[in-house]
PDB file of C-alpha atoms in Angstrom:
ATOM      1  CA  UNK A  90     145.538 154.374 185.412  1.00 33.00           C
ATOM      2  CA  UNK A  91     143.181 157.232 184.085  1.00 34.00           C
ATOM      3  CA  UNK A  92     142.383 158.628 180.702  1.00 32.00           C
ATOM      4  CA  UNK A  93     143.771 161.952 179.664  1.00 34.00           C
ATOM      5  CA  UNK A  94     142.040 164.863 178.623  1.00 35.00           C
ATOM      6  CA  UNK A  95     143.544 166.161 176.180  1.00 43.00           C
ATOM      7  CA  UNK A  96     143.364 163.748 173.033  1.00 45.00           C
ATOM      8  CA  UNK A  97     146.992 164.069 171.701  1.00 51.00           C
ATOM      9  CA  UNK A  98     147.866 162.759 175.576  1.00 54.00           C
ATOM     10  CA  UNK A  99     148.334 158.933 176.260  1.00 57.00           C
ATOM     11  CA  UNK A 100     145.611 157.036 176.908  1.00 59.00           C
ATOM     12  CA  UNK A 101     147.495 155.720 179.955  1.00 53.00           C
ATOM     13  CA  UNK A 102     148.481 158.676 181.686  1.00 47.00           C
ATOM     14  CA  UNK A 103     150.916 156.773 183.749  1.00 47.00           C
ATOM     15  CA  UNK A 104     153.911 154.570 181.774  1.00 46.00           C
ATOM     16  CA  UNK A 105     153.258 150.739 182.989  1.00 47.00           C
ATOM     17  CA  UNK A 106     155.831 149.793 184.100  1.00 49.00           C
ATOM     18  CA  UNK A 107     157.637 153.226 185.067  1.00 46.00           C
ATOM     19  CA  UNK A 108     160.567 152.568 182.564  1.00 46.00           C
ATOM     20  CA  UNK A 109     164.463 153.749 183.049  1.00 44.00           C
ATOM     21  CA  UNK A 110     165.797 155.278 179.817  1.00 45.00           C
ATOM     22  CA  UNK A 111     163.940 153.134 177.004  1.00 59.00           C
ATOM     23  CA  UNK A 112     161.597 153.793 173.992  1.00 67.00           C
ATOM     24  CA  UNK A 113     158.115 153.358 174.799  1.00 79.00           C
ATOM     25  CA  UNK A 114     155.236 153.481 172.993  1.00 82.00           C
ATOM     26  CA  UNK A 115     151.817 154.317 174.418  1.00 84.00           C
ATOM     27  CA  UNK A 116     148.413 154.729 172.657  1.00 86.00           C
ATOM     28  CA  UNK A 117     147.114 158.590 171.965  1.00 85.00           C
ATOM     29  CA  UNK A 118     143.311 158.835 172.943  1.00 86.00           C
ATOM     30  CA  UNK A 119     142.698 160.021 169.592  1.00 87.00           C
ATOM     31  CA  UNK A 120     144.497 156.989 168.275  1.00 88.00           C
ATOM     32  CA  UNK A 121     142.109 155.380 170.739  1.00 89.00           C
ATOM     33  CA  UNK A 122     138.927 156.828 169.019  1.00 90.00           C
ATOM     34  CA  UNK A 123     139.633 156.043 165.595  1.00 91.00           C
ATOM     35  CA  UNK A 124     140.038 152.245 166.596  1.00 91.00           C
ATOM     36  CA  UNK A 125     137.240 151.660 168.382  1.00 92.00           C
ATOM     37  CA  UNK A 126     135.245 153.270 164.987  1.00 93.00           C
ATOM     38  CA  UNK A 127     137.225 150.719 162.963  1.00 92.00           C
ATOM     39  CA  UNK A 128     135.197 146.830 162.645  1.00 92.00           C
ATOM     40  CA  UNK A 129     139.139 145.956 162.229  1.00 91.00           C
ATOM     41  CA  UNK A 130     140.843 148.368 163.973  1.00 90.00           C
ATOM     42  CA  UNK A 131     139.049 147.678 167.394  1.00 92.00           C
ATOM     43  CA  UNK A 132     139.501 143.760 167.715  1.00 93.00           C
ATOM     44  CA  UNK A 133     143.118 144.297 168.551  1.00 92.00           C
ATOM     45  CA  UNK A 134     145.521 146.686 169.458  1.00 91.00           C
ATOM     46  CA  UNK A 135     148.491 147.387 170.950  1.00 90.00           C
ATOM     47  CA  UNK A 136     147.512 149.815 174.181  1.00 88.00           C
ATOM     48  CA  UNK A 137     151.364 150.022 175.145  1.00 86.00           C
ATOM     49  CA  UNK A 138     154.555 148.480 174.274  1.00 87.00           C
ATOM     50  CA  UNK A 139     158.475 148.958 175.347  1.00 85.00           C
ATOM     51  CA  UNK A 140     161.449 147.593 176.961  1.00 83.00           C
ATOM     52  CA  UNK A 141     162.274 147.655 180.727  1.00 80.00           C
ATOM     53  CA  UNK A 142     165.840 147.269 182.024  1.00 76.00           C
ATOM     54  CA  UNK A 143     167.776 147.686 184.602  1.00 67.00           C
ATOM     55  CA  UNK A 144     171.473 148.161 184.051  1.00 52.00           C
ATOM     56  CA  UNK A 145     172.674 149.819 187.846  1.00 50.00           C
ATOM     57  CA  UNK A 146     170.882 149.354 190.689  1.00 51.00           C
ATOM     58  CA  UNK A 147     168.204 146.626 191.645  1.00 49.00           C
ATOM     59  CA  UNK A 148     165.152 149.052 192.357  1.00 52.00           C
ATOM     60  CA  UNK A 149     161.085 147.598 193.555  1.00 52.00           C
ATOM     61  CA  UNK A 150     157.689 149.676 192.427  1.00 61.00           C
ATOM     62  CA  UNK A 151     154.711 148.931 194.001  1.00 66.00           C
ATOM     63  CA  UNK A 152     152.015 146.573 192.624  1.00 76.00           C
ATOM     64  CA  UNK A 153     149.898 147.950 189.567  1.00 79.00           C
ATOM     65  CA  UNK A 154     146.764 147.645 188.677  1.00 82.00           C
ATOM     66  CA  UNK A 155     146.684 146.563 184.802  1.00 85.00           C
ATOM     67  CA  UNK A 156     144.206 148.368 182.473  1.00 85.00           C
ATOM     68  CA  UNK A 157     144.798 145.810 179.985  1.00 87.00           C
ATOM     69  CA  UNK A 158     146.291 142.422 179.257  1.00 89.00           C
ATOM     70  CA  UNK A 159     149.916 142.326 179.591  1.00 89.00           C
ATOM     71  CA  UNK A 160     152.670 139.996 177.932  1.00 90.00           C
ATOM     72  CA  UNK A 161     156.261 140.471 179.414  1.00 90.00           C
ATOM     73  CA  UNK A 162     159.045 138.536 178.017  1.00 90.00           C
ATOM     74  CA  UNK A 163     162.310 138.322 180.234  1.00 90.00           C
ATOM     75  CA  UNK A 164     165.281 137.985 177.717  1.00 89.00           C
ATOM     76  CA  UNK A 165     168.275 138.841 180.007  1.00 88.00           C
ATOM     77  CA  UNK A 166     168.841 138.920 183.502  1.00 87.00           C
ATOM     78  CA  UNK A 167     166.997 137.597 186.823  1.00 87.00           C
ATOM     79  CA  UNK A 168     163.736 138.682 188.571  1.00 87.00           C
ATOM     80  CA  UNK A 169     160.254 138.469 190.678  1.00 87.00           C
ATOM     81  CA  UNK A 170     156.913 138.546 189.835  1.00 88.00           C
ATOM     82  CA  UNK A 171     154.550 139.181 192.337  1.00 87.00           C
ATOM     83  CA  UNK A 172     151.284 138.538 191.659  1.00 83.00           C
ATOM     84  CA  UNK A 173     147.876 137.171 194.022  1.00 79.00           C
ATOM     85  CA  UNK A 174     150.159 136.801 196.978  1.00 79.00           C
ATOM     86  CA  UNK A 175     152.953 134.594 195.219  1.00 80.00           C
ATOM     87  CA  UNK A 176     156.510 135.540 194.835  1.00 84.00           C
ATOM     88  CA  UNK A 177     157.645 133.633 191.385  1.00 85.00           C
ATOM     89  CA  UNK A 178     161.384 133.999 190.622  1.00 87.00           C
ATOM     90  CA  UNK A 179     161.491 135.338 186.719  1.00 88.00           C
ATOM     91  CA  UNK A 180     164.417 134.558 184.416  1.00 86.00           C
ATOM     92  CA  UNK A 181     165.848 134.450 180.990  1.00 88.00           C
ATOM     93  CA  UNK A 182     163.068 133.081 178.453  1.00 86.00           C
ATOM     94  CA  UNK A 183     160.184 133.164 181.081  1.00 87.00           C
ATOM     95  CA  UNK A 184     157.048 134.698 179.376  1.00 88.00           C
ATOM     96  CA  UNK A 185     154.620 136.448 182.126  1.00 89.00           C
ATOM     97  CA  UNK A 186     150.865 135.954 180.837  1.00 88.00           C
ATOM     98  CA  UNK A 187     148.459 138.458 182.771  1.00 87.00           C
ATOM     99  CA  UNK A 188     144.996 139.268 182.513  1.00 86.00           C
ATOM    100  CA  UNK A 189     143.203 142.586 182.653  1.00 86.00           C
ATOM    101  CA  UNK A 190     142.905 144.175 186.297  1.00 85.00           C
ATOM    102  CA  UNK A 191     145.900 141.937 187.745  1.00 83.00           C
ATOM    103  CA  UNK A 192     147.629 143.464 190.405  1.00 85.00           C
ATOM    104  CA  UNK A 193     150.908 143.070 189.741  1.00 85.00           C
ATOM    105  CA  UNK A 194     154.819 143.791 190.639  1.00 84.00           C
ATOM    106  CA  UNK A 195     157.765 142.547 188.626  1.00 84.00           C
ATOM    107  CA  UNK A 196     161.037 143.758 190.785  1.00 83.00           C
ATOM    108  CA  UNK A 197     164.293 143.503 189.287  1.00 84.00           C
ATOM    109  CA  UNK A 198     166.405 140.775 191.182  1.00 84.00           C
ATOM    110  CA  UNK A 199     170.169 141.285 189.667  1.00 80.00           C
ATOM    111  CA  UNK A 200     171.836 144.254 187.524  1.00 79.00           C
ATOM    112  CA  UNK A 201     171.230 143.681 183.598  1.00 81.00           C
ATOM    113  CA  UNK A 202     167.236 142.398 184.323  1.00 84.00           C
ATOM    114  CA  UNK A 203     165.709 143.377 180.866  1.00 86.00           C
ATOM    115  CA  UNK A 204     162.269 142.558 179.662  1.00 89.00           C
ATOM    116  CA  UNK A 205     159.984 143.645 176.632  1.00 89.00           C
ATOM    117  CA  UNK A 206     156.214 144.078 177.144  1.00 89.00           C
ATOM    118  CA  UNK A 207     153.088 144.901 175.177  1.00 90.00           C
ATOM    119  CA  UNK A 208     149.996 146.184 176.655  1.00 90.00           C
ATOM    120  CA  UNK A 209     147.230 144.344 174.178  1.00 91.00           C
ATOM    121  CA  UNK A 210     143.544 145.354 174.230  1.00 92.00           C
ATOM    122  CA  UNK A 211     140.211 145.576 172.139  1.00 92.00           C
ATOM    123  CA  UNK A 212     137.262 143.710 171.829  1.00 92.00           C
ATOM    124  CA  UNK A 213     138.756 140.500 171.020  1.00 90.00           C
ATOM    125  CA  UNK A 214     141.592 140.774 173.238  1.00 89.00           C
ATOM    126  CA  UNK A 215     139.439 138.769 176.251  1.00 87.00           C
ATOM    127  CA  UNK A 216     139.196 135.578 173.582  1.00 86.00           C
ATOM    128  CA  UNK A 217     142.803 135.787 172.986  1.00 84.00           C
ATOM    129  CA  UNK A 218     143.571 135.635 176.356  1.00 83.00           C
ATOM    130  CA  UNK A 219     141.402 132.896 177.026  1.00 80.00           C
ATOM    131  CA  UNK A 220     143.765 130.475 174.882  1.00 76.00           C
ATOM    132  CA  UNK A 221     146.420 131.312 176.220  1.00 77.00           C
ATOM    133  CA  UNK A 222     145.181 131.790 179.999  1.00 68.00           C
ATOM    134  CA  UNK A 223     145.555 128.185 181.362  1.00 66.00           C
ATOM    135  CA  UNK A 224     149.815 128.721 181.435  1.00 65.00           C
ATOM    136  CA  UNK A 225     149.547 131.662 183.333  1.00 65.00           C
ATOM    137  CA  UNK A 226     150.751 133.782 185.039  1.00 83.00           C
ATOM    138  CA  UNK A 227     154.400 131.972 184.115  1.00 82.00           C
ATOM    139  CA  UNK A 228     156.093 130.306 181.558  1.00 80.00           C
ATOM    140  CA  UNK A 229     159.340 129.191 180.376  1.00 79.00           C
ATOM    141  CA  UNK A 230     160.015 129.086 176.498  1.00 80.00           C
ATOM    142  CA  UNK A 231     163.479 129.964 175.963  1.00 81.00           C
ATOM    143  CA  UNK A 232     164.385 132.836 174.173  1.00 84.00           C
ATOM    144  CA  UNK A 233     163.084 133.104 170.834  1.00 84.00           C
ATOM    145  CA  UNK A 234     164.700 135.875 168.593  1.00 87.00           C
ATOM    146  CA  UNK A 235     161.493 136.054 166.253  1.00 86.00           C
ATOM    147  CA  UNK A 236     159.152 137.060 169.069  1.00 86.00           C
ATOM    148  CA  UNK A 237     161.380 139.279 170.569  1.00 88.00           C
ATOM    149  CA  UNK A 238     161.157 141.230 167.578  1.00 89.00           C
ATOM    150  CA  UNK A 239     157.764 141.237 167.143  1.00 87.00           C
ATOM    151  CA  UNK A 240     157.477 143.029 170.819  1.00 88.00           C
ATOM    152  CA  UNK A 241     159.833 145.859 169.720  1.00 86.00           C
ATOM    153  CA  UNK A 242     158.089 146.246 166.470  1.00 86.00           C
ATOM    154  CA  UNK A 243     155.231 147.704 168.577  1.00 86.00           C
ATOM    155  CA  UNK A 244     157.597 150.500 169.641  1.00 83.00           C
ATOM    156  CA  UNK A 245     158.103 151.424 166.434  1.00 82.00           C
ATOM    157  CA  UNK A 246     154.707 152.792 166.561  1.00 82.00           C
ATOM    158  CA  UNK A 247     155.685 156.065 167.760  1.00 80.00           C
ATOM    159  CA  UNK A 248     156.635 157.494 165.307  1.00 78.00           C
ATOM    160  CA  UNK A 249     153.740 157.116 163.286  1.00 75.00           C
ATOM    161  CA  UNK A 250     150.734 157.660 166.380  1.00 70.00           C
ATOM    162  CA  UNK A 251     148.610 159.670 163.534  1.00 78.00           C
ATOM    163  CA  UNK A 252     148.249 156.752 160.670  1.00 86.00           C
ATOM    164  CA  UNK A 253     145.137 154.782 161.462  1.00 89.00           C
ATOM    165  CA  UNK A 254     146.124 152.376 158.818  1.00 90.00           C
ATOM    166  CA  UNK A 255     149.297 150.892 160.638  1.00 89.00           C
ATOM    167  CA  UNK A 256     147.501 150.462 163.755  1.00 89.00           C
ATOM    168  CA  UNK A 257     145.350 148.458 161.740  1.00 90.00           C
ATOM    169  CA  UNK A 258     148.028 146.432 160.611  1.00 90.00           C
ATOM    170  CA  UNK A 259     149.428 146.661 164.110  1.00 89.00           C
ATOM    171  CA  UNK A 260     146.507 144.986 164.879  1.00 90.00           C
ATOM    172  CA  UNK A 261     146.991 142.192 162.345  1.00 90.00           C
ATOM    173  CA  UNK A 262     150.541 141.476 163.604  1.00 89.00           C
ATOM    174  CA  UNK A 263     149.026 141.277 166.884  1.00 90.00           C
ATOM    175  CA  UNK A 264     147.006 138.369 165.589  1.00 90.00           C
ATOM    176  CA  UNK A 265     150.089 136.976 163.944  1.00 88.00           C
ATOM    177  CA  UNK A 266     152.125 137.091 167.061  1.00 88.00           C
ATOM    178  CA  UNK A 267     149.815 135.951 169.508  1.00 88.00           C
ATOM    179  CA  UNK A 268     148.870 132.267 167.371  1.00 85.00           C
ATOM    180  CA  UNK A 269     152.893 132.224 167.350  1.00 83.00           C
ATOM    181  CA  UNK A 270     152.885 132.864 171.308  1.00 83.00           C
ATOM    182  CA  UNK A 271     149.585 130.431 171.433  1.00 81.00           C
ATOM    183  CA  UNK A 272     152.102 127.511 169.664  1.00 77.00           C
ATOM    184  CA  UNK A 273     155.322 128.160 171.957  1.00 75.00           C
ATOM    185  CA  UNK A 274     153.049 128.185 175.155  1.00 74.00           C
ATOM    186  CA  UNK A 275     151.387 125.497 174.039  1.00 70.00           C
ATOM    187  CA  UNK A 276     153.894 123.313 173.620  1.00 66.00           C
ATOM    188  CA  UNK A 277     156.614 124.302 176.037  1.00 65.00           C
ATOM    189  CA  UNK A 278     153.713 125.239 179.044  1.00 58.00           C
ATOM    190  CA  UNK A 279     152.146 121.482 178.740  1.00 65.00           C
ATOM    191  CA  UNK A 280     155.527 120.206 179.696  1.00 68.00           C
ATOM    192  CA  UNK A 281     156.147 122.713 181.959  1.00 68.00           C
ATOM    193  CA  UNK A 282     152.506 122.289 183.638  1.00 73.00           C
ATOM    194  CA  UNK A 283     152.710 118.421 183.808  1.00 80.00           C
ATOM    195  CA  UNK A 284     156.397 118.293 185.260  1.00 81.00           C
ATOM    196  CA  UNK A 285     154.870 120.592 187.941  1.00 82.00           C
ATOM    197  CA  UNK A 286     151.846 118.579 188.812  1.00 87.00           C
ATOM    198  CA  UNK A 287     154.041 115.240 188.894  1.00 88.00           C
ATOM    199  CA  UNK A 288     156.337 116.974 191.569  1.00 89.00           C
ATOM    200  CA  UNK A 289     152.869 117.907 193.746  1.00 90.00           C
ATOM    201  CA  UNK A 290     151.925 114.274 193.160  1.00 91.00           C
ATOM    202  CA  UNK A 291     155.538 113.495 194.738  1.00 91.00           C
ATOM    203  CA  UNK A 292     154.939 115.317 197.891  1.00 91.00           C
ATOM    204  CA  UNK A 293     151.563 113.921 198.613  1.00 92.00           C
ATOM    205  CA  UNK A 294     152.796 110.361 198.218  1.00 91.00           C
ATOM    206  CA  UNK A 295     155.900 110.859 200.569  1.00 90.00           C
ATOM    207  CA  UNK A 296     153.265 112.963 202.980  1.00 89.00           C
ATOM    208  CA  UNK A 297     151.045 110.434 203.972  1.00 88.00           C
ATOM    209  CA  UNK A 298     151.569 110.756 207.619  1.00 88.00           C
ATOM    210  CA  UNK A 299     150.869 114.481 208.015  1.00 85.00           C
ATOM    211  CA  UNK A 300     147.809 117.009 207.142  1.00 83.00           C
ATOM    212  CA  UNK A 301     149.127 118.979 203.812  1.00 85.00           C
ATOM    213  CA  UNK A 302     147.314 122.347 203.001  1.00 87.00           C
ATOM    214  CA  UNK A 303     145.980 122.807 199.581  1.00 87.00           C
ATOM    215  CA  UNK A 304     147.515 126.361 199.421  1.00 85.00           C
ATOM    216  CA  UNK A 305     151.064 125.254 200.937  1.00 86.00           C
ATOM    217  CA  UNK A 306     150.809 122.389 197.486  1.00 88.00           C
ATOM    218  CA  UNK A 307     149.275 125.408 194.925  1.00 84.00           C
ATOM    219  CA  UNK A 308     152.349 127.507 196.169  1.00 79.00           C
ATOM    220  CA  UNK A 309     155.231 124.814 195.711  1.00 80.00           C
ATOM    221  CA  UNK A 310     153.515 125.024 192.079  1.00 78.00           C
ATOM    222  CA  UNK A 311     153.501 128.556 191.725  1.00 69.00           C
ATOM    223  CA  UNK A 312     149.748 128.142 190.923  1.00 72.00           C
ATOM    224  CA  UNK A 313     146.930 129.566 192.519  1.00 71.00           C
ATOM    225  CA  UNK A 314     144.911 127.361 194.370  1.00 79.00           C
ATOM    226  CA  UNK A 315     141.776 126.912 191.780  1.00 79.00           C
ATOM    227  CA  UNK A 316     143.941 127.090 189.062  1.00 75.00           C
ATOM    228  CA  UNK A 317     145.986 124.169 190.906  1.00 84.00           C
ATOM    229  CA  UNK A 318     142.724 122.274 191.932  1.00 88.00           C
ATOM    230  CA  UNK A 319     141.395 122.184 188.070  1.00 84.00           C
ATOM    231  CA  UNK A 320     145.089 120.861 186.601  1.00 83.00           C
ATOM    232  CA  UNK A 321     145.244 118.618 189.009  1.00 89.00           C
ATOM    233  CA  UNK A 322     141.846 116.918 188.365  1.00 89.00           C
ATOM    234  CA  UNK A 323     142.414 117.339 184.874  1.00 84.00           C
ATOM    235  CA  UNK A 324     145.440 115.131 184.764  1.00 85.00           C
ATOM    236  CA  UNK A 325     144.856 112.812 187.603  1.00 88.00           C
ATOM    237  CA  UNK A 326     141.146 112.584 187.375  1.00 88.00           C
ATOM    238  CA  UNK A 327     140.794 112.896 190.714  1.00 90.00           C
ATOM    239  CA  UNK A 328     141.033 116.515 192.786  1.00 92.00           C
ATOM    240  CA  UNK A 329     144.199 117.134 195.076  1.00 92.00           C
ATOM    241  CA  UNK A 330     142.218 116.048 198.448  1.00 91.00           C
ATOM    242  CA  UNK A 331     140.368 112.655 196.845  1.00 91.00           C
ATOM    243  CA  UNK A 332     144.215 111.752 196.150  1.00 92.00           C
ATOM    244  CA  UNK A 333     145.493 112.205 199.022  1.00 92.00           C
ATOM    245  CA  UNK A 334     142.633 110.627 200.822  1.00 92.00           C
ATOM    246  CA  UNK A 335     142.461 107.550 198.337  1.00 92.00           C
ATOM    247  CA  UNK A 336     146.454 107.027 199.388  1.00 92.00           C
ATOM    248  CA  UNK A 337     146.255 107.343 203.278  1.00 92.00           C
ATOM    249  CA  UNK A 338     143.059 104.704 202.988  1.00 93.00           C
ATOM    250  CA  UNK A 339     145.276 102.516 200.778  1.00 92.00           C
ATOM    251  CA  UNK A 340     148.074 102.770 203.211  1.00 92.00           C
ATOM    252  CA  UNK A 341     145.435 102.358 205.939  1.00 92.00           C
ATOM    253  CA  UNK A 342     144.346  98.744 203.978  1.00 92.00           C
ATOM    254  CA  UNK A 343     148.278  97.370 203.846  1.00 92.00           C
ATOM    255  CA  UNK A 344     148.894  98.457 207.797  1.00 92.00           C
ATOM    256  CA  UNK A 345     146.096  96.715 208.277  1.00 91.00           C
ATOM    257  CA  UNK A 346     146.598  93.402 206.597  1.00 90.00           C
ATOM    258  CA  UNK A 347     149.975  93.175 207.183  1.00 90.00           C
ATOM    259  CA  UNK A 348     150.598  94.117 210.952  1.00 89.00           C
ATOM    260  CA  UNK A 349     148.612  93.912 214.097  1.00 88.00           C
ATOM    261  CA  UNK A 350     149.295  97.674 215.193  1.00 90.00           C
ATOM    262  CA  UNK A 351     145.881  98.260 216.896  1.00 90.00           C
ATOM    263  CA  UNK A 352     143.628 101.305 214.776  1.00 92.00           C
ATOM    264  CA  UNK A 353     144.467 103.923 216.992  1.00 92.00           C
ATOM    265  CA  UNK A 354     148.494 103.144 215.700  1.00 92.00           C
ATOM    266  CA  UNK A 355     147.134 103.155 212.088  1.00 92.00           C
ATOM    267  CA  UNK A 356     145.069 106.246 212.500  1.00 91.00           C
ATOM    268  CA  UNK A 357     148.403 108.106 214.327  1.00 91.00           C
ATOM    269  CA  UNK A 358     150.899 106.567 211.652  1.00 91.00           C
ATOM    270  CA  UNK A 359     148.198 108.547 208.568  1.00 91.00           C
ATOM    271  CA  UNK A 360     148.615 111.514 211.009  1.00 90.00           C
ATOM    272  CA  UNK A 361     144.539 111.335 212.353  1.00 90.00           C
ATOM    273  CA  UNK A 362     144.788 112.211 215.954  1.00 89.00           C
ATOM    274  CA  UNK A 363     141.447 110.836 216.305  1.00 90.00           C
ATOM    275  CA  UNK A 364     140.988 107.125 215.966  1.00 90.00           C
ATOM    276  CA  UNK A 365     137.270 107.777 215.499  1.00 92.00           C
ATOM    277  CA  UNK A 366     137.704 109.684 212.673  1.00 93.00           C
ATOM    278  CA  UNK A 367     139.738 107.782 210.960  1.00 92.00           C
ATOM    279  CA  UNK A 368     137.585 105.443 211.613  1.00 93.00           C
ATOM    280  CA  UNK A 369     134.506 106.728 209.620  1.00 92.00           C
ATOM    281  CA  UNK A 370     137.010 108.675 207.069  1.00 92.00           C
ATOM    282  CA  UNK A 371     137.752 104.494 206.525  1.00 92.00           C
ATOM    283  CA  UNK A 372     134.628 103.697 206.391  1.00 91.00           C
ATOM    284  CA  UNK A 373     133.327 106.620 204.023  1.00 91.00           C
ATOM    285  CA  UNK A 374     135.741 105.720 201.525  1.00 89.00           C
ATOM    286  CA  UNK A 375     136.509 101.563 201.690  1.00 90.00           C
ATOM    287  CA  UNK A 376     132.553 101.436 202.782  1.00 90.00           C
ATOM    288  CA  UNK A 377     133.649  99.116 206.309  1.00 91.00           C
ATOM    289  CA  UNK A 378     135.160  99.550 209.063  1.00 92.00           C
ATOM    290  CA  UNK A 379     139.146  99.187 210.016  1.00 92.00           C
ATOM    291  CA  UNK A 380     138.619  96.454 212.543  1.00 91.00           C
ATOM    292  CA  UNK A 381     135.793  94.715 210.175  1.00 91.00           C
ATOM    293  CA  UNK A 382     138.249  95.148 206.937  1.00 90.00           C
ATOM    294  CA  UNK A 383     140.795  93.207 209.062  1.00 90.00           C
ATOM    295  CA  UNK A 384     138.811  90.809 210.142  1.00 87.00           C
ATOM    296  CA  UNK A 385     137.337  89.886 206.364  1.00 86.00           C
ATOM    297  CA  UNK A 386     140.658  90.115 205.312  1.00 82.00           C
ATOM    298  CA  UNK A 387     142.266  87.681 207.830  1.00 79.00           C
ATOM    299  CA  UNK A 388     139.699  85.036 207.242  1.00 73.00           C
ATOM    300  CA  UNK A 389     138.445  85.855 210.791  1.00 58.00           C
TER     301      UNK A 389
END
């Protein structure tokens, strides 16, 4: 992404995402100059805006670098999003949330994949974000015919790039449709988030006799993993690890008060290979050892 020259040029050189066929508007550098003069005019603005669809053949770009943040709303059709290594599948009513300098791919899974998207930027754009940053960078709310036309809206745009006083109003409805897009997330991306989290919570409890990887749970989630870590803690109180590790030394107490498999069984059956180590992992977090807890428990 670089900045043209000549002033009557788009700011971003380059259409994002390389469009087939469809009405886009992009922001003139002198557009660009104006706003940032503006106290208004520069808190928010619409950097780019359009519709991407594809109607023949299922075509891939490759990743982009985002100058700006970027809403895409998928209102037909099937596709991916790739984004910090993850592959998320993308359909109807799934609202993609990404942050300035995201490398990002969205490829087009099915014939008919359409999707609006608006390019937002200025010098409150970063707080805006912020609110609406913890459902990223994926979720579903349905399709919702008001905020669909809010993101063509933006298009219309082109046709007046000279009038400084409609991207100040452009600016305004940005406002207006991102506290509508801060309710919708809100509302549908808690659910969303929490029926996610109670499916990770799932697999650790059935997963008590192997060694799970924090990135293998973040991925089942779609998550990344410190984005995963912080939910997680947030609604268990407790981080993914100290969960699992509470569990296996709960498991650990009831094998060992209600059988007489010796601790190297009990260590093997919570998937520790070494006895010892289970031994002080035990200790560390019941604060005695196996064969002691036993033996207090049994009266002994």
């Amino acid at each position: 992404m670089t900045l043209s020259v000549d002033t009557e040029q788009p700011v971003i050189e380059q259409q994002y995402p390389p469009l087939w066929g469809s009405r886009t508007f992009r922001l003139s550098r002198q557009m660009l100059d104006q706003l940032l003069q503006d106290p208004i005019g520069r808190e928010l603005y619409p950097l780019s805006a359009g519709s991407d669809s594809n109607s023949k053949h299922p075509r891939s770009r490759g990743p982009l670098q985002l100058p700006s943040m970027m809403i895409a709303y998928c209102v037909s059709g099937a596709g991916r999003l790739e984004y910090e290594g993850q592959r998320l599948p993308i359909a109807a009513g799934d609202l993609v949330l990404l942050d300035k300098d995201s490398k990002v791919n969205l490829v087009p899974l099915e014939q008919g994949w359409t999707y609006h998207f608006v390019l937002v930027d200025g010098t409150c754009a970063a707080l805006y974000f912020s609110r609406l940053a913890g459902y990223s960078p994926l979720v579903s709310i349905g399709i919702q015919p008001t905020l669909i036309e809010e993101m063509k809206a933006f298009v219309a745009l082109r046709e007046e790039s000279h009038r400084l006083d409609l991207f100040v109003r452009a600016g305004c409805r940005l406002k207006y449709f991102l506290a509508t897009l801060f309710v919708e997330v809100a509302s549908r991306g808690s659910e969303y988030l929490n029926d996610k989290l109670d499916q990770s919570r799932d697999v650790i409890k059935k997963s008590l006799s192997t060694q799970l990887q924090l990135e293998d749970l973040a991925k089942a989630c779609g998550f990344s993993k410190s984005y995963y870590i912080r939910r997680f803690k947030e609604r268990f109180a407790q981080s993914p690890i100290q969960y699992f590790l509470h569990l296996k030394m709960q498991k650990a107490c009831d094998l060992l008060e209600s059988t007489d498999y010796d601790i190297q069984d009990v260590a093997g059956f919570l998937g520790y290979k070494d006895a010892y180590y289970f031994s002080r992992i035990f200790k560390q977090t019941i604060g005695t050892a196996p064969q002691k807890y036993r033996q207090r428990f049994r009266g002994e």
